[in-house]
Backbone as a ProteinNet text record, in pm:
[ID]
protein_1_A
[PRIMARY]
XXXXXXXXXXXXXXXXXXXXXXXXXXXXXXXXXXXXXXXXXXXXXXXXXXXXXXXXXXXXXXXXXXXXXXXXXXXXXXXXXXXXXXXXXXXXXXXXXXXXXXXXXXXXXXXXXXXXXXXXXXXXXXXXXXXXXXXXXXXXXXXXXXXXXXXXXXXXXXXXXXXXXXXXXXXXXXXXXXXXXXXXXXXXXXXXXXXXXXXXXXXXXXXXXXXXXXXXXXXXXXXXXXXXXXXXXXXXXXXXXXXXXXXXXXXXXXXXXXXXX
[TERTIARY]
84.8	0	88.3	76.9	138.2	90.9	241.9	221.6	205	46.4	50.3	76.4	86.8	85.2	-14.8	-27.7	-167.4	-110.2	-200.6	-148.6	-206.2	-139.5	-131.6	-148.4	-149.1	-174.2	-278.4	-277.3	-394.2	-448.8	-555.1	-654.9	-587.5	-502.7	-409	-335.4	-257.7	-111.9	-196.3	-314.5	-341.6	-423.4	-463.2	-478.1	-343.4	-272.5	-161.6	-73	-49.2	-14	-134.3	-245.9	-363.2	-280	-329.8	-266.5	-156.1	-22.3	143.9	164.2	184.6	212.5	176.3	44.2	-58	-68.9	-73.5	-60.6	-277	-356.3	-455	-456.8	-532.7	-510.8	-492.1	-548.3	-605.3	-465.1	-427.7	-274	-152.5	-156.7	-36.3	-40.3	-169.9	-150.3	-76.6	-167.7	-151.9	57.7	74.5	234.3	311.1	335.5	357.1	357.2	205.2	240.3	338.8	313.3	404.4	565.5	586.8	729.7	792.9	719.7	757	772.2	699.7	707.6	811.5	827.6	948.1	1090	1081.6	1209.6	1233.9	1128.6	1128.1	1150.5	1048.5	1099.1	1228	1225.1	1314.4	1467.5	1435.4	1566.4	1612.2	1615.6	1644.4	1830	1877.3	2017.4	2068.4	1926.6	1949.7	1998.9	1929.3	1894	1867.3	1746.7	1675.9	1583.5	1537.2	1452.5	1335.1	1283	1087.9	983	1018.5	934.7	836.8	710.7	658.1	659.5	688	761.9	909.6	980	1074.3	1102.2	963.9	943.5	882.5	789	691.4	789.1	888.2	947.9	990.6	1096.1	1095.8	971	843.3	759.4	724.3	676.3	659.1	777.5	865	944.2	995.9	884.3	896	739.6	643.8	480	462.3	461.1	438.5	414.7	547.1	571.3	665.8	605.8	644.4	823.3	837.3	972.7	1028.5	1036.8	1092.8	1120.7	1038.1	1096.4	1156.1	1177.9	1234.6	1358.6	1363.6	1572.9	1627.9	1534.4	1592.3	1636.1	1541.1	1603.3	1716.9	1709.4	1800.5	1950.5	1907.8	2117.1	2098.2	2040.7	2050.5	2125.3	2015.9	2090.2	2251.8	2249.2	2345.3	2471.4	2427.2	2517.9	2544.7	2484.8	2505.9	2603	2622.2	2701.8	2834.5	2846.3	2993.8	2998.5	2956.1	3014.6	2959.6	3073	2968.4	3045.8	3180.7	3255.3	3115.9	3022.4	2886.9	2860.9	2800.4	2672.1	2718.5	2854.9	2915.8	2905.3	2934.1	3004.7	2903.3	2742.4	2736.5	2632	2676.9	2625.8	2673.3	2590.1	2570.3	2716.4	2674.1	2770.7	2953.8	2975.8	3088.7	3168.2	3304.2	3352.1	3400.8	3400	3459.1	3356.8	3245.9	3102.4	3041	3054.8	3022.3	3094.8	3208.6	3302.2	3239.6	3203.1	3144.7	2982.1	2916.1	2802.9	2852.1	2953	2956.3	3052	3138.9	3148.1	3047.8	2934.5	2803.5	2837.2	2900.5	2875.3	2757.1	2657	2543.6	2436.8	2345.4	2278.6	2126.2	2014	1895.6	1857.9	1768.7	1672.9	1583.6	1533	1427.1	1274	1241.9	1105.8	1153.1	1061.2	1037.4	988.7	1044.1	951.2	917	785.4	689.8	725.3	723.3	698.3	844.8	954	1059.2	1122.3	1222.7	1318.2	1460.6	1493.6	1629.5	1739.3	1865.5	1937.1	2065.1	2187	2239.5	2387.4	2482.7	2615.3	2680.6	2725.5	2904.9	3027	3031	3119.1	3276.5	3331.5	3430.1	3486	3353.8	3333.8	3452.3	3503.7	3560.9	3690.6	3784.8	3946.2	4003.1	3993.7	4014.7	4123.4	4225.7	4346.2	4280.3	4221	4119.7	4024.5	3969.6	3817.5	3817.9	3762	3758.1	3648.5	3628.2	3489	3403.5	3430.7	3341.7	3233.1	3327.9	3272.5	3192	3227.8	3138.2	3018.1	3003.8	2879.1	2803.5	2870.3	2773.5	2706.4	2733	2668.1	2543.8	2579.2	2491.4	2382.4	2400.9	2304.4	2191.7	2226.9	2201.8	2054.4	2062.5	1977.2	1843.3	1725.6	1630.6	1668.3	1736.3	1772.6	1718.6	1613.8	1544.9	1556	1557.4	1639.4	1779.7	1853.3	1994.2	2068.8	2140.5	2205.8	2361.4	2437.3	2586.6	2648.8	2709.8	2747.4	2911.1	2978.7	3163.4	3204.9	3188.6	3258.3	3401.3	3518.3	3644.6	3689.4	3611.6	3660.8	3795	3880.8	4069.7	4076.4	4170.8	4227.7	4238.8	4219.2	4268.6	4120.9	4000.1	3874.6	3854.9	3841.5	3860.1	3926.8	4067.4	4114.1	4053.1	3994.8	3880.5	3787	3724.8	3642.2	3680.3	3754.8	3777.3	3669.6	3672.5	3597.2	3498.6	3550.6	3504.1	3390.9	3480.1	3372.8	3268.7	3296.1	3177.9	3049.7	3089	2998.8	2895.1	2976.1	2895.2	2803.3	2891.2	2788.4	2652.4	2679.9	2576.6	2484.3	2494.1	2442.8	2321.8	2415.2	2382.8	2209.8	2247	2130.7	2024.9	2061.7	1929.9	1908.2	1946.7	1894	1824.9	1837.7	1786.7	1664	1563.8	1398.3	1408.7	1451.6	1448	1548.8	1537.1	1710.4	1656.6	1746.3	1695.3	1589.9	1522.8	1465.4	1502.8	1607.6	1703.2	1810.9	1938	2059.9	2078.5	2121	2155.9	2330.5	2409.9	2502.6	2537.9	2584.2	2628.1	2759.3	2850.7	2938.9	3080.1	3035.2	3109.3	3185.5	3280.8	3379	3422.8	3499.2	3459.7	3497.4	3569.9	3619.5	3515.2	3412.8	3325.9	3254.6	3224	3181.5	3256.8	3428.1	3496	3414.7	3425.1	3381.8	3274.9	3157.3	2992.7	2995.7	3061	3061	3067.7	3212.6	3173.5	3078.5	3051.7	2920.3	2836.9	2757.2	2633.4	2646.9	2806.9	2825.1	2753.6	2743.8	2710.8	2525.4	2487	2386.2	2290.1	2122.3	2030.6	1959.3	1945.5	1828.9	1753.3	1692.6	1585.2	1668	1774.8	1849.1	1942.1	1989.2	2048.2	2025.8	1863.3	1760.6	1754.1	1779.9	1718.6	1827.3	1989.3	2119.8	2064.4	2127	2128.4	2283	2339.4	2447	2461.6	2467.1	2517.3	2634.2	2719.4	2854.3	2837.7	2799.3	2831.6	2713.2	2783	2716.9	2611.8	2476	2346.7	2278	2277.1	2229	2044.8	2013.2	1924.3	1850.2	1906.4	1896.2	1713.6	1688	1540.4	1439.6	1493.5	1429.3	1324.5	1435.2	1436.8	1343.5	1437.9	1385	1312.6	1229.1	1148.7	1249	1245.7	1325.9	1306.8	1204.9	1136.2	1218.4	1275.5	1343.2	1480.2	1538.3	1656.6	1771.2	1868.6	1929.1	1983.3	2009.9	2027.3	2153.1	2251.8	2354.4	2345.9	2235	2245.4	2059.4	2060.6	1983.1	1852.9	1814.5	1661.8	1659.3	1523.5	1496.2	1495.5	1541	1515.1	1623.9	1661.8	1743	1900	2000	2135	2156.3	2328.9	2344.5	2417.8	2497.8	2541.7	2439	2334	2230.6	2170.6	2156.4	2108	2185	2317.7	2428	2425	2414.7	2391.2	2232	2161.5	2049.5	2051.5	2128.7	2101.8	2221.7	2286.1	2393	2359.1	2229.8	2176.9	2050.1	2007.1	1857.8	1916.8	2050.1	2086.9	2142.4	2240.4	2292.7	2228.9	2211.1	2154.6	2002.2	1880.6	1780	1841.6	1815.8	1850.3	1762.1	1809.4	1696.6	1692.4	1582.3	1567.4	1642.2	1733	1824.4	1817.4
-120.1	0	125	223.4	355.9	386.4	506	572.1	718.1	744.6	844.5	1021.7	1106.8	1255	1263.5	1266.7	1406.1	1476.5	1580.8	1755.6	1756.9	1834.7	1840.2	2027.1	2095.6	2222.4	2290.4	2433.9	2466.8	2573.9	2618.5	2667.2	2761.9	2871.4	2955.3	2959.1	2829.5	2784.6	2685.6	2633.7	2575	2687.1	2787.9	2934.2	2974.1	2943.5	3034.8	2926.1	2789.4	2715.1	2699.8	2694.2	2695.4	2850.8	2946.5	3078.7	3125.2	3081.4	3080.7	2948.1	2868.5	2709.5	2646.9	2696	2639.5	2463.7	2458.4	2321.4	2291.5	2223.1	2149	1998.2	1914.9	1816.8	1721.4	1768.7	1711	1707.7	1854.7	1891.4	1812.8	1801.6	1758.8	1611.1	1549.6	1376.5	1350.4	1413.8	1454.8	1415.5	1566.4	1548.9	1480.3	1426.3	1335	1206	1140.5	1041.9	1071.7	1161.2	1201.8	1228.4	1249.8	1257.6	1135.7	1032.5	866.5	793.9	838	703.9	805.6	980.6	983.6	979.3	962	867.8	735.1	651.7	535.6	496.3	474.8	462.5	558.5	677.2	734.2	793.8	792.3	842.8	733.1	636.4	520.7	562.7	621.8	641.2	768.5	888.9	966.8	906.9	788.4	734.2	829.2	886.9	983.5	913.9	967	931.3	934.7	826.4	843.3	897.7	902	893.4	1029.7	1060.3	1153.7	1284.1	1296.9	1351.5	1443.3	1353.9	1403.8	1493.7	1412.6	1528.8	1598.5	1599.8	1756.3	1884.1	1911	1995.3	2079.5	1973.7	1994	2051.4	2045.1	2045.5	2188.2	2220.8	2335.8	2489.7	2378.7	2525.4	2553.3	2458.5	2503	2573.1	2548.3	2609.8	2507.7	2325.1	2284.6	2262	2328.1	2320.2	2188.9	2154	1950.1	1957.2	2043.1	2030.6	2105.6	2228.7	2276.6	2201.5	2128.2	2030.3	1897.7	1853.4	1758.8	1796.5	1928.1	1964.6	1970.9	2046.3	2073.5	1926.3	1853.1	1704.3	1635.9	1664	1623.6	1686.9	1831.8	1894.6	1830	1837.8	1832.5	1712.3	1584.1	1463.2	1490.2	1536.2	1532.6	1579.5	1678.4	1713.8	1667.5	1599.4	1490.9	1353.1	1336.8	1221.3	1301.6	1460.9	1454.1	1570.9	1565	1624.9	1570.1	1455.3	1390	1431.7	1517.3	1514.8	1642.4	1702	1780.1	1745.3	1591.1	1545.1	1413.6	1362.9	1275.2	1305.3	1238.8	1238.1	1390.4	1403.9	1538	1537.7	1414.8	1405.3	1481.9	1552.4	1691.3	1662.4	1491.9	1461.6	1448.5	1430.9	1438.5	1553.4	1568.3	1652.5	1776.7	1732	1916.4	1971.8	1881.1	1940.3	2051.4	1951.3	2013.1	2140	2164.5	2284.6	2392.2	2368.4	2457	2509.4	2428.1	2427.1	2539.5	2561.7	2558.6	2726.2	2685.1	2831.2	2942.4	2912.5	2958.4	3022.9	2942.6	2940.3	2981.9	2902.1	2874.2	2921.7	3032.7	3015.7	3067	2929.3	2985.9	3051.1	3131.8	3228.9	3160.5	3199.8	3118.1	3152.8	3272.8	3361.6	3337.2	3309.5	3317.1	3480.1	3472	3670.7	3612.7	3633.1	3600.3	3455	3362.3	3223.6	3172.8	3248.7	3221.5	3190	3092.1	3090.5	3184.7	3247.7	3336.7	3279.8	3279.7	3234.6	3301.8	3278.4	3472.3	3345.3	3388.8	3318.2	3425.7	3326.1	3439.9	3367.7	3457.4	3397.9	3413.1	3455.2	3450.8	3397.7	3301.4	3261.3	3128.7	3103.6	2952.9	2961.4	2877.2	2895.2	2843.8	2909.1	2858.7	2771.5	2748.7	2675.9	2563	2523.3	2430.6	2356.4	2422.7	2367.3	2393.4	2273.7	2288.4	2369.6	2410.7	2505.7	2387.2	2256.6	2131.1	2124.1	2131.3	2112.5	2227.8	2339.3	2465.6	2447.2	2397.4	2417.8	2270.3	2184	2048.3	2143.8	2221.1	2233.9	2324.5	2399.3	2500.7	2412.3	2300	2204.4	2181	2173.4	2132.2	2172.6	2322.8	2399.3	2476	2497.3	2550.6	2671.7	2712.3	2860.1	2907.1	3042.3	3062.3	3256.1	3307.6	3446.6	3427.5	3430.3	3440.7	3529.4	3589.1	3706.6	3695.4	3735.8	3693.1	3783.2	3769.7	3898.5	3887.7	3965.6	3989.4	4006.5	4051.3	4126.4	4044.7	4096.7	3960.2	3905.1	3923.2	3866.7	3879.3	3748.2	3811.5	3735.7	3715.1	3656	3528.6	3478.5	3326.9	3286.8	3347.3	3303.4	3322.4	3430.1	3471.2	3352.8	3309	3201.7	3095	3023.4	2912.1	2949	3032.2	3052.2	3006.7	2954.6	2952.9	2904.8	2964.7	3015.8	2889.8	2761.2	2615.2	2600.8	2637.5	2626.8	2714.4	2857.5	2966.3	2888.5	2846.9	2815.3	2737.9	2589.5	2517.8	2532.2	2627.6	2693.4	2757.6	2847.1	2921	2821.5	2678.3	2603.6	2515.2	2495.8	2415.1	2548.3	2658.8	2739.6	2735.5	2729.8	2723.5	2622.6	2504.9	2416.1	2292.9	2381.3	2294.1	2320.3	2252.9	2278	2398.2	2423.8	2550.4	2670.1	2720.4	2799.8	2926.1	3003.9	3137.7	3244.7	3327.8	3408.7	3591.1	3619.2	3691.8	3677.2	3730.8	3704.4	3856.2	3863.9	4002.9	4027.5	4056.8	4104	4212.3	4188.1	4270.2	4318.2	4454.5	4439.9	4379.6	4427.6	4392.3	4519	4438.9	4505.3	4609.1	4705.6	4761.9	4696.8	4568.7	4539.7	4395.7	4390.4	4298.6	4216.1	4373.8	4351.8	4289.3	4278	4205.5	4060.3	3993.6	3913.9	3817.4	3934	3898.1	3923.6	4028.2	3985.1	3862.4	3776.4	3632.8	3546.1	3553.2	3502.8	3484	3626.3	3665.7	3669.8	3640.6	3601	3389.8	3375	3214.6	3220.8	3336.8	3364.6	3335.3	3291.4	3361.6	3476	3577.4	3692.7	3736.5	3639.7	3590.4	3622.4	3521.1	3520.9	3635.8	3724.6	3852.7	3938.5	3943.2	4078.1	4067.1	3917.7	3925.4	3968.6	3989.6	4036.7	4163.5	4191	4307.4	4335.9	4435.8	4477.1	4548.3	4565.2	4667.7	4676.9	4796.8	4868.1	4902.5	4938.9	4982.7	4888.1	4828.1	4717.9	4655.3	4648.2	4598.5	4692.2	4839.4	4947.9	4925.5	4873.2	4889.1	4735.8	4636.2	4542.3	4502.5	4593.2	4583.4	4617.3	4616.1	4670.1	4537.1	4491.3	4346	4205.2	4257.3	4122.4	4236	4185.8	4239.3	4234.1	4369.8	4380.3	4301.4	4221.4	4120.4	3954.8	3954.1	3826.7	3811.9	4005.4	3993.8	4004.8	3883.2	3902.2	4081.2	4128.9	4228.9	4316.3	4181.3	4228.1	4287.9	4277.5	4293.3	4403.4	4461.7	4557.1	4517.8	4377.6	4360.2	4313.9	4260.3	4200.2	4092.8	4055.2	3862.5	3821.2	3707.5	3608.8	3686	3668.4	3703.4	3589.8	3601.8	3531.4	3428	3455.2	3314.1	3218.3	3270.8	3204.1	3173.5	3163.4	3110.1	2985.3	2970.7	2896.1	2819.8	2867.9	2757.2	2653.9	2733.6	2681.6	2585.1	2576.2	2471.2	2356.1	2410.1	2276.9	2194.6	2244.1	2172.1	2112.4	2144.1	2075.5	1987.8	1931.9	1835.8	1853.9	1961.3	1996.8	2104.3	2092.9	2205	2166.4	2197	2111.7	2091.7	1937.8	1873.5	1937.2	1919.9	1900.5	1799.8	1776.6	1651.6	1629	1470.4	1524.4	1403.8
0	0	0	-110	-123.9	29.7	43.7	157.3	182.4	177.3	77.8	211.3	172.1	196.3	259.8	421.3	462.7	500.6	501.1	501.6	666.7	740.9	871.1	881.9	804.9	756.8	815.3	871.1	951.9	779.8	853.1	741	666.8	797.1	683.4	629.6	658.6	609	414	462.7	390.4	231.5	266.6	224.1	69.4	175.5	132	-2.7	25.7	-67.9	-202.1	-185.8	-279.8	-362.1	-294	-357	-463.6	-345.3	-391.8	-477.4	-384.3	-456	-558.9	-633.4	-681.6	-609.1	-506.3	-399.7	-378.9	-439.4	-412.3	-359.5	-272.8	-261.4	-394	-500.5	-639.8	-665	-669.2	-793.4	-724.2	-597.8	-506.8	-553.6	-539.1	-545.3	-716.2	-783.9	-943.8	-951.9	-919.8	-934.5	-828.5	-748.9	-623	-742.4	-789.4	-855.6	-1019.8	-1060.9	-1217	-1109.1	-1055	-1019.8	-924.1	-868.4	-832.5	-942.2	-1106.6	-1202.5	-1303.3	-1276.9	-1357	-1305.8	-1184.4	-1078	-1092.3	-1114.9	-1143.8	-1288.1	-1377.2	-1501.7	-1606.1	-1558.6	-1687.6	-1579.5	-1448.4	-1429.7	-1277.7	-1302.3	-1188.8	-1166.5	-1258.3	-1252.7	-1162.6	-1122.5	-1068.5	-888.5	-821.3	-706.1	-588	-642.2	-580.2	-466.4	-414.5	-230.4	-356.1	-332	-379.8	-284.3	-145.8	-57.7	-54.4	-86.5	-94.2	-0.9	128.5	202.6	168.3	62	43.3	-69.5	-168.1	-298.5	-272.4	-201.5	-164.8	-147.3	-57.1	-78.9	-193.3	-292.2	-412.3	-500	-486.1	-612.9	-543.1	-408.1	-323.3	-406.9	-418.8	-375.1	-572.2	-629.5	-838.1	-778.4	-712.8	-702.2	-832.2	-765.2	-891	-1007.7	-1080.2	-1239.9	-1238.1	-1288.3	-1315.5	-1352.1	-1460.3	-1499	-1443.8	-1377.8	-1281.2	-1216.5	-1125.5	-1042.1	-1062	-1168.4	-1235.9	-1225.8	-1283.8	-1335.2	-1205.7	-1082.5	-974.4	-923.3	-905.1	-847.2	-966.7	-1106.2	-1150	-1109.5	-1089.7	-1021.3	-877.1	-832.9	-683.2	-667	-713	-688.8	-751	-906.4	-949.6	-888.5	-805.8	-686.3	-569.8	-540.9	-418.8	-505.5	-631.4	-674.9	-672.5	-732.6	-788.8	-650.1	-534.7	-424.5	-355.7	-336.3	-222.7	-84.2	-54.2	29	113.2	22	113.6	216	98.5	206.6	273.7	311.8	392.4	513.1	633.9	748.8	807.4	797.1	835	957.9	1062.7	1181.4	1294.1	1331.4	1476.3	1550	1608.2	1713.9	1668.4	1516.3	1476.8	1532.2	1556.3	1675.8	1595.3	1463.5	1400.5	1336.9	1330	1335.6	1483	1543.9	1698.9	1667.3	1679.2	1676.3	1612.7	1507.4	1417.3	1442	1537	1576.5	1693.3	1817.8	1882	1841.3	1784.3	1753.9	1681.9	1665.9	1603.3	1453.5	1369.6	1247.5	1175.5	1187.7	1192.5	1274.5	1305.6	1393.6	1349.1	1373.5	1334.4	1467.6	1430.7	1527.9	1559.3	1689.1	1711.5	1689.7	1665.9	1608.3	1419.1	1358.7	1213.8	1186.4	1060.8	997.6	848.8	935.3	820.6	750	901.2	886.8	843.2	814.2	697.7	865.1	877.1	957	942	1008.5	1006.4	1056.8	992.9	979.5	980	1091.7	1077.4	1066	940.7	903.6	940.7	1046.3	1065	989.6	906.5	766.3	840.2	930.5	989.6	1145.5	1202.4	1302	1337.1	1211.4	1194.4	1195.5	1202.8	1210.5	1043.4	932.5	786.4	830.4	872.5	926.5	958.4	1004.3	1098.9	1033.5	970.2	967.6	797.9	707.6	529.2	524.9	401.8	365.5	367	328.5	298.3	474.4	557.1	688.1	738.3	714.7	692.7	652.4	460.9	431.7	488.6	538.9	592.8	732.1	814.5	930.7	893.7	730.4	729.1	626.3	605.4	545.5	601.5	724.7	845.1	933	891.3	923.9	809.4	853.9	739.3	704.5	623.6	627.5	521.5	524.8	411.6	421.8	521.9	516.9	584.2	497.4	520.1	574.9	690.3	748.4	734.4	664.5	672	706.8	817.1	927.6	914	793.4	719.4	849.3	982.3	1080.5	1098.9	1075.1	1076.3	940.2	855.6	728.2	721.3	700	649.9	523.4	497.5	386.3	384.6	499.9	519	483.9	533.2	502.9	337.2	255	115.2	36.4	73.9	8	36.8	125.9	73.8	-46.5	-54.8	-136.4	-312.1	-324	-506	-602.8	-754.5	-816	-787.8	-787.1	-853.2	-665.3	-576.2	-423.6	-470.3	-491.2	-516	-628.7	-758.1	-800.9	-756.6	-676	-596.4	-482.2	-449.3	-344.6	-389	-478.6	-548.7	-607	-662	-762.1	-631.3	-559.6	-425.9	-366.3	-339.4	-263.4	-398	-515.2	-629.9	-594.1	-645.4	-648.6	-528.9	-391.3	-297.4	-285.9	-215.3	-218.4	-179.3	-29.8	49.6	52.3	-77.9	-110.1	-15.9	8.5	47.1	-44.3	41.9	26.2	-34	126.7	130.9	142.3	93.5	180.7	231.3	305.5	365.9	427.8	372.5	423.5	485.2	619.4	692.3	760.4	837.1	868.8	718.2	625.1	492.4	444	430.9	460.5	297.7	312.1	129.6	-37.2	37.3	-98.5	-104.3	-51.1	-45.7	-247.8	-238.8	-402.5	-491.3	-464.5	-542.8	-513.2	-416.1	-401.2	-426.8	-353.7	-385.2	-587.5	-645.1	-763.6	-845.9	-797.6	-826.5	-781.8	-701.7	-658	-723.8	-770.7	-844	-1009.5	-1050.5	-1197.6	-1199.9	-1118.5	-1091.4	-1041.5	-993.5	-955.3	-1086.9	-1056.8	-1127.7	-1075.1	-1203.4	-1225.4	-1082.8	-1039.8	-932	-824.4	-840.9	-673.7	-688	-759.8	-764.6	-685.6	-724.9	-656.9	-509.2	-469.9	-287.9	-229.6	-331.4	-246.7	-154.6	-69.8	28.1	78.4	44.9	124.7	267	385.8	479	469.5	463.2	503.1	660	652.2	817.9	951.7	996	1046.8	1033.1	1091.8	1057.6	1048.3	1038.9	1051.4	998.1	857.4	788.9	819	896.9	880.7	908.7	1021.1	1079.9	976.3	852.5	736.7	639.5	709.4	593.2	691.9	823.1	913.6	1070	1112.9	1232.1	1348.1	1410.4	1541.1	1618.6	1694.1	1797.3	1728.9	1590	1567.4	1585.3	1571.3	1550	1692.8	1731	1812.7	1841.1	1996.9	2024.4	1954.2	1940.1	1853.3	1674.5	1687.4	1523.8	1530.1	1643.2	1681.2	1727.8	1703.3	1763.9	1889.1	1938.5	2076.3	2110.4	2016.1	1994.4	2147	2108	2243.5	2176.3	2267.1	2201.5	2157.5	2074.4	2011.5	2129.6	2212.9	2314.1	2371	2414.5	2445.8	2307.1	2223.5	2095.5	2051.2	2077.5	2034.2	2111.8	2268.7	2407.9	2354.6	2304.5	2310.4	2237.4	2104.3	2023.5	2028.4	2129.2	2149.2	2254.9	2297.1	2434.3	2383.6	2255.3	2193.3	2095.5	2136.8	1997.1	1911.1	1905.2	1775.4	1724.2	1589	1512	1448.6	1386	1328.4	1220.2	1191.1	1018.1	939.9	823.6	686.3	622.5	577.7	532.7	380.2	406.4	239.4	184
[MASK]
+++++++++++++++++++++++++++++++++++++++++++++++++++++++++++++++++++++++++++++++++++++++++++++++++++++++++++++++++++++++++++++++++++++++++++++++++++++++++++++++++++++++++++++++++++++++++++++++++++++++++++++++++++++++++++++++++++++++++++++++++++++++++++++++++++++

């Protein structure tokens, strides 16, 4: 017996996918089954998850357009074969994981804006000497991150030289093509020669994901613009929890929250 999808969705959440998503119980079962038999019959070579749970994301985040969500699971997987050093070894309790958890790399917020989880990267939190960019982006896998905060404060050179052209692309290829890519990214505390940088970036970028860039120069100044003061830790001007107690918090709830991969 198929194991099929119920929606656990309250009336407004359920509102809003009819709306955005084009998501009906009709249209969902509809593509759910067209994307198990084009996993099965035409792309068995991708060895993609069938489990409906796991494509819903995917089809959510095309507002089910069939082939949209086809290509996306075709890079995605395709990126999980020829990088697989990503998505290896990327359990909480692993100890240069922990580290990276613990130096708050990574830290989601615990209030959503406007349902989106916040997500604040301290792009210089890590010891480049120490720790690969590979182990970096596994912790930030890790987490739902859909407004992005990347707080330069510290940026040196030793961090910059991880970055090469062939990491940048992947990186960039990796936030399109996952179900839950970001919304916003917001940079902050960036430093002036930043644009060299974020330029390569956004030469790898699409159109779409260009526009949600945000720069701050001078610390988080504008930041309450983008994300609600009541989400945003005190350090970065809102009322939310700080960031040590945010970092305490999630090394004491288990690590970081997974995503499902």
């Amino acid at each position: 017996m198929v194991d099929r999808y119920v929606s656990t969705l309250d009336e407004t959440d359920r509102q809003y996918i009819v709306e955005y998503l084009n998501e009906t119980d009709e249209s969902r079962e509809k593509a759910l089954d067209e994307i198990k038999r084009w996993l099965t019959e035409e792309k068995p070579d991708l060895h993609a998850r069938s489990e409906e749970k796991h494509i819903l994301p995917f089809l959510r985040g095309c507002k089910f357009n069939l082939d949209k969500t086809k290509a996306k699971l075709t890079n995605y997987y395709t990126m999980r074969r020829d990088r697989p050093e990503w998505f290896q070894n990327r359990d909480p309790s692993l100890p240069l994981i922990q580290e990276l958890v613990k130096l708050g790399v990574f830290v989601p917020l615990k209030l959503s804006h406007e349902k989106k989880l916040v997500v604040v990267i301290r792009t210089a939190a890590h010891n480049p000497r120490r720790h690969k960019m590979e182990d970096v982006f596994k912790a930030g896998k890790m987490i739902y991150g859909v407004v992005a905060i990347f707080d330069m404060a510290g940026v040196g050179i030793g961090h910059a030289l991880q970055l090469s052209p062939s990491m940048i692309r992947n990186a960039v290829h990796a936030w399109q093509n996952y179900h839950c890519k970001p919304k916003q990214l917001e940079f902050i505390n960036a430093p002036v020669h930043v644009n060299l940088m974020l330029n390569i970036f956004k030469g790898f970028m699409s159109e779409k994901l260009k526009k949600r860039v945000r720069v701050h120069f001078k610390g988080s100044g504008q930041l309450h613009e983008a994300v609600e003061r009541k989400v945003l830790p005190p350090e970065y001007g809102g009322d939310g929890d700080d960031m040590e107690s945010l970092i305490g918090y999630w090394n004491e709830a288990a690590g970081v929250p997974r995503l499902v991969c």
